[in-house]
PDB file of C-alpha atoms in Angstrom:
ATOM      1  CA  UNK A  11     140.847   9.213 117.825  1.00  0.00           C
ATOM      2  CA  UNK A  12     142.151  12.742 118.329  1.00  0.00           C
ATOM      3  CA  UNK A  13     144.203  12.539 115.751  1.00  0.00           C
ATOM      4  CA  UNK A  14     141.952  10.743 113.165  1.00  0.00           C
ATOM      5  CA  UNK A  15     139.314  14.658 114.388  1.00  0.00           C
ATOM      6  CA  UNK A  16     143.014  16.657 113.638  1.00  0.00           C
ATOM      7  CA  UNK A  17     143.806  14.866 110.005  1.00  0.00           C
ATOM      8  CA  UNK A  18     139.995  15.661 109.431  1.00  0.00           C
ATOM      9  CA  UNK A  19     139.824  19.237 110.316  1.00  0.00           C
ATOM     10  CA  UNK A  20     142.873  20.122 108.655  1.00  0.00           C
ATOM     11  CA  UNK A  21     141.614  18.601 105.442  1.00  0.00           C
ATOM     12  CA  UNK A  22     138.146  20.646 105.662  1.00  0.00           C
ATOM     13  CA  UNK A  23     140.366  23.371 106.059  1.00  0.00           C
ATOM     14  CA  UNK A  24     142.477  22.960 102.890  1.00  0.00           C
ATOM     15  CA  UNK A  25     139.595  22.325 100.923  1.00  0.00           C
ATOM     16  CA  UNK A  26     137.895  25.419 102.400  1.00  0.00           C
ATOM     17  CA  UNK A  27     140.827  27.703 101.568  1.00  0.00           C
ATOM     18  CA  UNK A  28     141.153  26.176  97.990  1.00  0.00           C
ATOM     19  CA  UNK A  29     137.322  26.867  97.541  1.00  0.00           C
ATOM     20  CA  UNK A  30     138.408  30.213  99.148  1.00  0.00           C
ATOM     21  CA  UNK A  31     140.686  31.131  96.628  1.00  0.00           C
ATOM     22  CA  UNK A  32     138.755  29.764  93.502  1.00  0.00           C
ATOM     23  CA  UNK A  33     136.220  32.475  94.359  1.00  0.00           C
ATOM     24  CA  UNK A  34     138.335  34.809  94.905  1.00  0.00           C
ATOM     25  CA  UNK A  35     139.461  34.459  91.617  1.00  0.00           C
ATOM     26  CA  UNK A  36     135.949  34.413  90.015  1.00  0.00           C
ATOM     27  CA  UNK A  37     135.059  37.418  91.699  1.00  0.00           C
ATOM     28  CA  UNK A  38     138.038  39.723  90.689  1.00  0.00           C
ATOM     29  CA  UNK A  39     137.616  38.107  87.258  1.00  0.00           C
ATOM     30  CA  UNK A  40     134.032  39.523  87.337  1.00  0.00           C
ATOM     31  CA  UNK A  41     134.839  42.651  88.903  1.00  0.00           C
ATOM     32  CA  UNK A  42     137.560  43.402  86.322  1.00  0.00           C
ATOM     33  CA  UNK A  43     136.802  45.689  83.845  1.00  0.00           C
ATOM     34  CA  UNK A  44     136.629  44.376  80.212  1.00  0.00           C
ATOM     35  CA  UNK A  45     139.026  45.298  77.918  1.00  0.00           C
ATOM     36  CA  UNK A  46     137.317  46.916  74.922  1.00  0.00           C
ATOM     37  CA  UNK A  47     138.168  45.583  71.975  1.00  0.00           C
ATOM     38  CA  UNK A  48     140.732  48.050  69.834  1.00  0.00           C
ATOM     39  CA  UNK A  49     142.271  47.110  66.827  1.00  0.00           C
ATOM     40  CA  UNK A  50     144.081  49.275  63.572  1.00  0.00           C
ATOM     41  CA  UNK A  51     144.718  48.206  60.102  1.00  0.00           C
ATOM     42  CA  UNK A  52     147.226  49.995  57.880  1.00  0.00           C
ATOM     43  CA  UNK A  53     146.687  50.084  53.462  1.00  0.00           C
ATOM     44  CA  UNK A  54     147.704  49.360  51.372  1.00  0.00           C
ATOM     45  CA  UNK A  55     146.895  45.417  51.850  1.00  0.00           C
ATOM     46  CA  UNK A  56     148.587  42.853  50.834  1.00  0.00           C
ATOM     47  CA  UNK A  57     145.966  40.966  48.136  1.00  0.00           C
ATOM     48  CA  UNK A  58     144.776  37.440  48.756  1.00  0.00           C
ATOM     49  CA  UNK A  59     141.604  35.132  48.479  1.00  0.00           C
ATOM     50  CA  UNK A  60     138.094  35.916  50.287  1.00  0.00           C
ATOM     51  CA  UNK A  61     136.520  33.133  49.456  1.00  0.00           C
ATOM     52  CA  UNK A  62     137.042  30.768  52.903  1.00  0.00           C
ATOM     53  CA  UNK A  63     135.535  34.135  54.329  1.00  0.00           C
ATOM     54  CA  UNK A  64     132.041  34.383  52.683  1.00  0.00           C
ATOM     55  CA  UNK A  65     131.520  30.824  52.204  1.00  0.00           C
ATOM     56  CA  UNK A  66     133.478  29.394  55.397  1.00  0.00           C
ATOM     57  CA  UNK A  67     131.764  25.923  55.306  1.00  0.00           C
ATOM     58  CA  UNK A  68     132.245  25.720  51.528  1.00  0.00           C
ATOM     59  CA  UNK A  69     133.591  22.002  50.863  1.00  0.00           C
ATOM     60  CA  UNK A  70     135.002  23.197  47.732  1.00  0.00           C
ATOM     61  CA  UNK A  71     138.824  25.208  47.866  1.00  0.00           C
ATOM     62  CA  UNK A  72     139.263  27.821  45.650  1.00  0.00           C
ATOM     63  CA  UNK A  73     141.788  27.475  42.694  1.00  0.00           C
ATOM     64  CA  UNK A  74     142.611  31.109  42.348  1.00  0.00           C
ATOM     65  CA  UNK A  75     146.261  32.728  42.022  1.00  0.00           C
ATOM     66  CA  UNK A  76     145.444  34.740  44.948  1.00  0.00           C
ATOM     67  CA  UNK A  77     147.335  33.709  48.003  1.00  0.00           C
ATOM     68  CA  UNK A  78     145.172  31.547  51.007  1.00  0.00           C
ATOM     69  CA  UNK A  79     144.962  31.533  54.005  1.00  0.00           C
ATOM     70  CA  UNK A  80     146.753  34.658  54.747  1.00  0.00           C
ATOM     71  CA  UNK A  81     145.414  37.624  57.182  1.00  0.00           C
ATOM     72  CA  UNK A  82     145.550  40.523  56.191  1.00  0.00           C
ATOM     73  CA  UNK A  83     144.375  44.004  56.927  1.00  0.00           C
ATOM     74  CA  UNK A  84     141.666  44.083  54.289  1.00  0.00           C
ATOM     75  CA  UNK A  85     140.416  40.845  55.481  1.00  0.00           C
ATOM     76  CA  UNK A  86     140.362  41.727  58.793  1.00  0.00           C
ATOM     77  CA  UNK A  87     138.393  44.377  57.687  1.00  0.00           C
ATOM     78  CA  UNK A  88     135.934  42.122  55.704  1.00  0.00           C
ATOM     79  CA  UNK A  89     136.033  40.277  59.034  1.00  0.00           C
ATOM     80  CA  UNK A  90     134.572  42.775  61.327  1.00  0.00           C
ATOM     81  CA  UNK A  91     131.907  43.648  58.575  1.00  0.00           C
ATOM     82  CA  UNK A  92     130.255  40.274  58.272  1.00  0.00           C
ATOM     83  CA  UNK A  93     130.502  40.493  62.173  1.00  0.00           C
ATOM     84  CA  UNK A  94     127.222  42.217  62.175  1.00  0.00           C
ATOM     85  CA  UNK A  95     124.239  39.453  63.162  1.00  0.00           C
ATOM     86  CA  UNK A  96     121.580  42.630  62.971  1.00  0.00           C
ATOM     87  CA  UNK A  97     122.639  45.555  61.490  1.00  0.00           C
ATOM     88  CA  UNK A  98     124.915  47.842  59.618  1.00  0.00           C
ATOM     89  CA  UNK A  99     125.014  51.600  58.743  1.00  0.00           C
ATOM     90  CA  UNK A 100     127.354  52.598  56.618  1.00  0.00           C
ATOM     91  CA  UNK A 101     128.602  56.328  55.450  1.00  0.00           C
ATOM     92  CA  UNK A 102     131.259  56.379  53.137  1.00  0.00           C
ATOM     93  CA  UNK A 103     132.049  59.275  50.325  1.00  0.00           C
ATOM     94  CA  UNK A 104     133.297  56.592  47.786  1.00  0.00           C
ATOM     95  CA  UNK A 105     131.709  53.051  47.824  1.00  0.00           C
ATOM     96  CA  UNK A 106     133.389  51.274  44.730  1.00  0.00           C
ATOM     97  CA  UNK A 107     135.301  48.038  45.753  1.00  0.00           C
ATOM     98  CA  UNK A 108     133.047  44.677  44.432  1.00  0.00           C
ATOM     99  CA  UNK A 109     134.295  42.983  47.668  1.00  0.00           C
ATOM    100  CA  UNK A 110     133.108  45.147  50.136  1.00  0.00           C
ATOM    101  CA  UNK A 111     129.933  45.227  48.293  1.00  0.00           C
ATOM    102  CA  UNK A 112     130.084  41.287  48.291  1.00  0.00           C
ATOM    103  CA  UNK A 113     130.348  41.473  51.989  1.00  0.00           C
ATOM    104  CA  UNK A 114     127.181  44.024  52.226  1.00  0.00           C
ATOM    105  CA  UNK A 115     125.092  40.924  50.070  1.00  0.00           C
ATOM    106  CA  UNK A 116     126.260  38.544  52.454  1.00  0.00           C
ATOM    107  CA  UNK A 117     124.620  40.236  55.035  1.00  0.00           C
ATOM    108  CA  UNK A 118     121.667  40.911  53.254  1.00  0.00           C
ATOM    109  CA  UNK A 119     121.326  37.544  52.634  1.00  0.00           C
ATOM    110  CA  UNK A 120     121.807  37.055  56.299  1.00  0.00           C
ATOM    111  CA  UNK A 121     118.527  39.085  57.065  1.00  0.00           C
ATOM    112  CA  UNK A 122     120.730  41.891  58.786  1.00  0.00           C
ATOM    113  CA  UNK A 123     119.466  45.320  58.738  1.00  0.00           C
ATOM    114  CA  UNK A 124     121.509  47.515  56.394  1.00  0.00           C
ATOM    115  CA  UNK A 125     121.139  51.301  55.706  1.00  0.00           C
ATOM    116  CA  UNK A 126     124.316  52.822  53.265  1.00  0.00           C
ATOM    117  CA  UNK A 127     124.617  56.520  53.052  1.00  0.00           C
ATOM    118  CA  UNK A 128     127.108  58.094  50.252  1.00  0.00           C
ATOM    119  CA  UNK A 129     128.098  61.354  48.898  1.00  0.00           C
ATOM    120  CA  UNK A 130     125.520  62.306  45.686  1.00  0.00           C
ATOM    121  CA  UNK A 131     127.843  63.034  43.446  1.00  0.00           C
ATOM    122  CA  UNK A 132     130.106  59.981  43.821  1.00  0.00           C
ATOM    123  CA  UNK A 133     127.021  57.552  43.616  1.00  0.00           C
ATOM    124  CA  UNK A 134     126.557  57.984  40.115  1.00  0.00           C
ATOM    125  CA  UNK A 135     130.517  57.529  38.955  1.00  0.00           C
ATOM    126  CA  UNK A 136     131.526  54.761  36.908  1.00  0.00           C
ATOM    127  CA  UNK A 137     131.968  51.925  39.446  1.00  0.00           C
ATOM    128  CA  UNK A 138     129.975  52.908  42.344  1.00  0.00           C
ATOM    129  CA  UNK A 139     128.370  49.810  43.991  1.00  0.00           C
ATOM    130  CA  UNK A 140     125.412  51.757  45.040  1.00  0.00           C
ATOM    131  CA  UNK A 141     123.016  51.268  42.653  1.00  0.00           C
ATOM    132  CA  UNK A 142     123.996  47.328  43.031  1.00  0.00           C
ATOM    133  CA  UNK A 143     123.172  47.620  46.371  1.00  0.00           C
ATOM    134  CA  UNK A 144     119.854  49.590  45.649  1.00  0.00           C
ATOM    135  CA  UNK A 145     118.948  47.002  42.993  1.00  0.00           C
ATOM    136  CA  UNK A 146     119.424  44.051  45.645  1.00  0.00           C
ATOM    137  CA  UNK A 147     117.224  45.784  47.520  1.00  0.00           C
ATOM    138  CA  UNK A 148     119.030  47.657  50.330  1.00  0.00           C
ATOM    139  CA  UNK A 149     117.898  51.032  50.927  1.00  0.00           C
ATOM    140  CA  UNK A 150     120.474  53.644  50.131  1.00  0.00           C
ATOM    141  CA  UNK A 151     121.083  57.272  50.424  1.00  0.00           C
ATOM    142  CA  UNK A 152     122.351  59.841  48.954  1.00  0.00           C
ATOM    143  CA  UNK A 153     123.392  63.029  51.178  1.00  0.00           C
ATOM    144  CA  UNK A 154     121.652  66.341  49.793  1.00  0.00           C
ATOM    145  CA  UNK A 155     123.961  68.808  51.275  1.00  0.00           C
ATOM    146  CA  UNK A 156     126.085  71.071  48.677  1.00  0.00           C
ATOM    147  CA  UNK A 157     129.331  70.049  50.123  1.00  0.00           C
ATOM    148  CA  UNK A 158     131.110  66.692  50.157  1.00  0.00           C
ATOM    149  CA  UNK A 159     129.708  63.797  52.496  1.00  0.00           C
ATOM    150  CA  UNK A 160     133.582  63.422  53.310  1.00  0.00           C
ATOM    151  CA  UNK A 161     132.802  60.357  55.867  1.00  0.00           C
ATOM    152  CA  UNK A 162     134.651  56.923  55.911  1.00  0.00           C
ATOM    153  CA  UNK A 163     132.585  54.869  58.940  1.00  0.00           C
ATOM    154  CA  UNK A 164     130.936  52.011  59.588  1.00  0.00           C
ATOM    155  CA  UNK A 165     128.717  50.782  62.313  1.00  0.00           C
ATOM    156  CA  UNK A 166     128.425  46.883  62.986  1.00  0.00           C
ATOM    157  CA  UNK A 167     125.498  46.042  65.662  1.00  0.00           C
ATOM    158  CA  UNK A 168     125.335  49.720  67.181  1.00  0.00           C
ATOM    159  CA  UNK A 169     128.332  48.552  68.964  1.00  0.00           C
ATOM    160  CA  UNK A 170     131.362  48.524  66.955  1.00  0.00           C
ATOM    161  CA  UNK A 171     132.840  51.018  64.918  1.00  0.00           C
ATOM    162  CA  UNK A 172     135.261  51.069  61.783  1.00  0.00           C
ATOM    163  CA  UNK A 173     136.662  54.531  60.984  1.00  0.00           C
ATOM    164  CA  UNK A 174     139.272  56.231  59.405  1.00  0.00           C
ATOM    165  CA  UNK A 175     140.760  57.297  56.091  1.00  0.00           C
ATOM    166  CA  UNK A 176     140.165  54.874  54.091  1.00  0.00           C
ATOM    167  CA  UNK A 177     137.410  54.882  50.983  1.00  0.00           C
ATOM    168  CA  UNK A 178     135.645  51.724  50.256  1.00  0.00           C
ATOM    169  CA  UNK A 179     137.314  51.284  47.166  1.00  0.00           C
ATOM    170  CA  UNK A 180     139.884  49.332  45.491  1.00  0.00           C
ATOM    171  CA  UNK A 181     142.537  51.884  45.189  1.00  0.00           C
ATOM    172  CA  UNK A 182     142.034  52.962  48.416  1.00  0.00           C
ATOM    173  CA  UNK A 183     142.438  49.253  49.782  1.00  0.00           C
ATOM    174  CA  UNK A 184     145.617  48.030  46.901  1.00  0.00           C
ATOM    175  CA  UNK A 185     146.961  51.560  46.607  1.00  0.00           C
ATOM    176  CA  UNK A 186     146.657  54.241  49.225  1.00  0.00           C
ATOM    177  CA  UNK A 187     148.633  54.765  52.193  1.00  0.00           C
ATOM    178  CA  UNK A 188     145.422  54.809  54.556  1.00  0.00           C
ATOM    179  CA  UNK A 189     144.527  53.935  57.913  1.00  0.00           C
ATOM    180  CA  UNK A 190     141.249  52.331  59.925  1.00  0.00           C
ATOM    181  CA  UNK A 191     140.464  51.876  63.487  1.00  0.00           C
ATOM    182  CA  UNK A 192     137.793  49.470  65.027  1.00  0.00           C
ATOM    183  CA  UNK A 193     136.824  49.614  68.110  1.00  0.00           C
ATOM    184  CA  UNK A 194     133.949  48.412  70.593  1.00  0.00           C
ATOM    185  CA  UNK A 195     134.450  51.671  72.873  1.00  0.00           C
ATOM    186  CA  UNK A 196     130.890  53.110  73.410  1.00  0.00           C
ATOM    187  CA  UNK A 197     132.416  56.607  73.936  1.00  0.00           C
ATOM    188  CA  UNK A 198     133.322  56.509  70.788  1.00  0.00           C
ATOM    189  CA  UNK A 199     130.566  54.521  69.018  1.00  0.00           C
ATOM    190  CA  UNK A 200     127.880  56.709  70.632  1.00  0.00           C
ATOM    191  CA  UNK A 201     128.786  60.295  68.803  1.00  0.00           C
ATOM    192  CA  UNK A 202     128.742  57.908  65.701  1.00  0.00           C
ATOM    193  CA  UNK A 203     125.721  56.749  65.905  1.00  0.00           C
ATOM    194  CA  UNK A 204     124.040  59.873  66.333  1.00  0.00           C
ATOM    195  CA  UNK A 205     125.776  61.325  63.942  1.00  0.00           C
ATOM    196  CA  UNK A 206     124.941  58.188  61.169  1.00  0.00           C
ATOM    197  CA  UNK A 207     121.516  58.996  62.551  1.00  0.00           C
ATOM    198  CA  UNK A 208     121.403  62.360  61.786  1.00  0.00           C
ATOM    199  CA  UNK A 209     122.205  62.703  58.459  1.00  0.00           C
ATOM    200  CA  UNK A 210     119.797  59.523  57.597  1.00  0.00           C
ATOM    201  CA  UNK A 211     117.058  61.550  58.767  1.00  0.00           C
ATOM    202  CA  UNK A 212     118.574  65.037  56.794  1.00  0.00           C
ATOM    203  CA  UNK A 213     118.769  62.541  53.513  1.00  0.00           C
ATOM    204  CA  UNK A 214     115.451  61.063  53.464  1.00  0.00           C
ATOM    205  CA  UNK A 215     113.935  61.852  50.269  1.00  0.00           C
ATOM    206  CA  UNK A 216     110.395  61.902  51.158  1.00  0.00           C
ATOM    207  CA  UNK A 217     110.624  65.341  52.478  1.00  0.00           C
ATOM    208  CA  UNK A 218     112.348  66.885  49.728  1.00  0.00           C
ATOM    209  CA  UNK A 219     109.670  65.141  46.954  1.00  0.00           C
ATOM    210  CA  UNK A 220     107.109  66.657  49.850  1.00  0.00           C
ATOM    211  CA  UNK A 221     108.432  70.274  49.640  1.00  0.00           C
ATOM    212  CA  UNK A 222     109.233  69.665  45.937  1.00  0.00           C
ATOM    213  CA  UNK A 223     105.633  68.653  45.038  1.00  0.00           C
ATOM    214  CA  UNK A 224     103.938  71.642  42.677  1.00  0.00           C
ATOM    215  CA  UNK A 225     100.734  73.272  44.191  1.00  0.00           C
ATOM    216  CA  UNK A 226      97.687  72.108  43.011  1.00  0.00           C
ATOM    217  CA  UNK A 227      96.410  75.464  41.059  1.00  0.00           C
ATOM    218  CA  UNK A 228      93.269  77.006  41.464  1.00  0.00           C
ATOM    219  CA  UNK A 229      90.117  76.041  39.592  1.00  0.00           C
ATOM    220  CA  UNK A 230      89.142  77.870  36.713  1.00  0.00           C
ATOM    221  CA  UNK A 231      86.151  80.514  37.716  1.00  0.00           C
ATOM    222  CA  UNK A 232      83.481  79.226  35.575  1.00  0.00           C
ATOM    223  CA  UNK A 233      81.329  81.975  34.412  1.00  0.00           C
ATOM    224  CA  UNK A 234      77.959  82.074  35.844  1.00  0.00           C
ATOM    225  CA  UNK A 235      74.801  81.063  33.436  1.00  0.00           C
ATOM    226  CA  UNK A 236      71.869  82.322  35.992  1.00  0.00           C
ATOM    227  CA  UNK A 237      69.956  85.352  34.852  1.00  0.00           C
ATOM    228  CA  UNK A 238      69.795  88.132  37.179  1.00  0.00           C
TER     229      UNK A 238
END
């Protein structure tokens, strides 16, 4: 009987230990600090087809010359953009490239909240996606200050930045050596942020048409027809 109580305990005890362990696990796995997510892409990119990106459920497969299926860093980059499930701000001095304006649409489309910011004099070149953008209905803005809006950024959720050298346009992406980092660290997203916010608020136009506005002038004195 002794030994039926000995073959008993020692069970209860392995299984105690295993449980032991298992949360052991779960806790440091808890306790661990997540790694934040850090990734670069290097430009030029090798060219290939979007389309299983923007229409991923698509029965249909694209017949185009473009190589498929391949990753590369510009669609990586489309990627992390139509990552955003509520909103986008985006500052760039040059926004040109019909994909990356495809990818803004999407989103659009998506009901995601999307403010684009751009340099005043490079809105209006031949090219420039902004007034596209404007037309669809997604507020834009140009920045009013007499120097260059020199920015390349992007801001996915408020959480998830993509920065660097690169222009959003196609000879930046097929022709320049460039360079873009994305990253989820909220050190570095914060300053961002603010700094996205800033200039938003610096570019609004209302306050310049406000300051702009011509003073009502004074009424005419009309002579005065009583007789003394």
């Amino acid at each position: 009987m002794s030994g039926m109580w000995t073959v008993k305990v020692v069970g209860l005890g392995v299984v105690a230990l295993s449980l032991s362990v298992e949360l052991l696990g779960w806790l440091l796995h808890r306790l661990r600090p997540k790694r934040t997510r850090t990734e670069v892409l290097f430009f030029p990119s090798e060219m290939a087809c979007l389309e299983h990106i923007f229409a991923p459920s698509s029965p249909q497969s694209c017949c185009c010359p473009l190589p498929h299926g391949v990753e590369t860093s510009f669609t990586r980059l489309v990627r992390c953009i139509l990552s955003a499930s509520s909103s986008l701000d985006v500052c760039v001095f040059a926004f040109s490239n019909m994909d990356l304006c495809k990818a803004v649409l999407t989103l659009q489309c998506r009901g995601v909240t999307i403010r684009v910011l751009c340099d005043k004099d490079y809105a209006a070149i031949l090219g420039s996606q902004i007034g596209v953008l404007r037309r669809a209905g997604i507020c834009a803005r140009c920045d009013v200050g007499s120097v260059y809006m020199h920015h390349k950024f992007a801001v996915v959720d408020n959480r998830l930045l993509i920065t660097g050298s690169l222009n959003w346009t196609m000879t930046a992406v097929q022709s320049n050596k460039e360079n873009v980092i994305v990253t989820e660290d909220p050190d570095l997203v914060g300053p961002f942020l603010k700094e996205f916010q800033r200039l938003w608020l610096h570019s609004d136009p209302a306050q310049y048409f406000h300051l702009s506005d011509p003073k009502p002038a004074d009424k005419p004195t009309t002579p005065s027809t009583d007789k003394p």
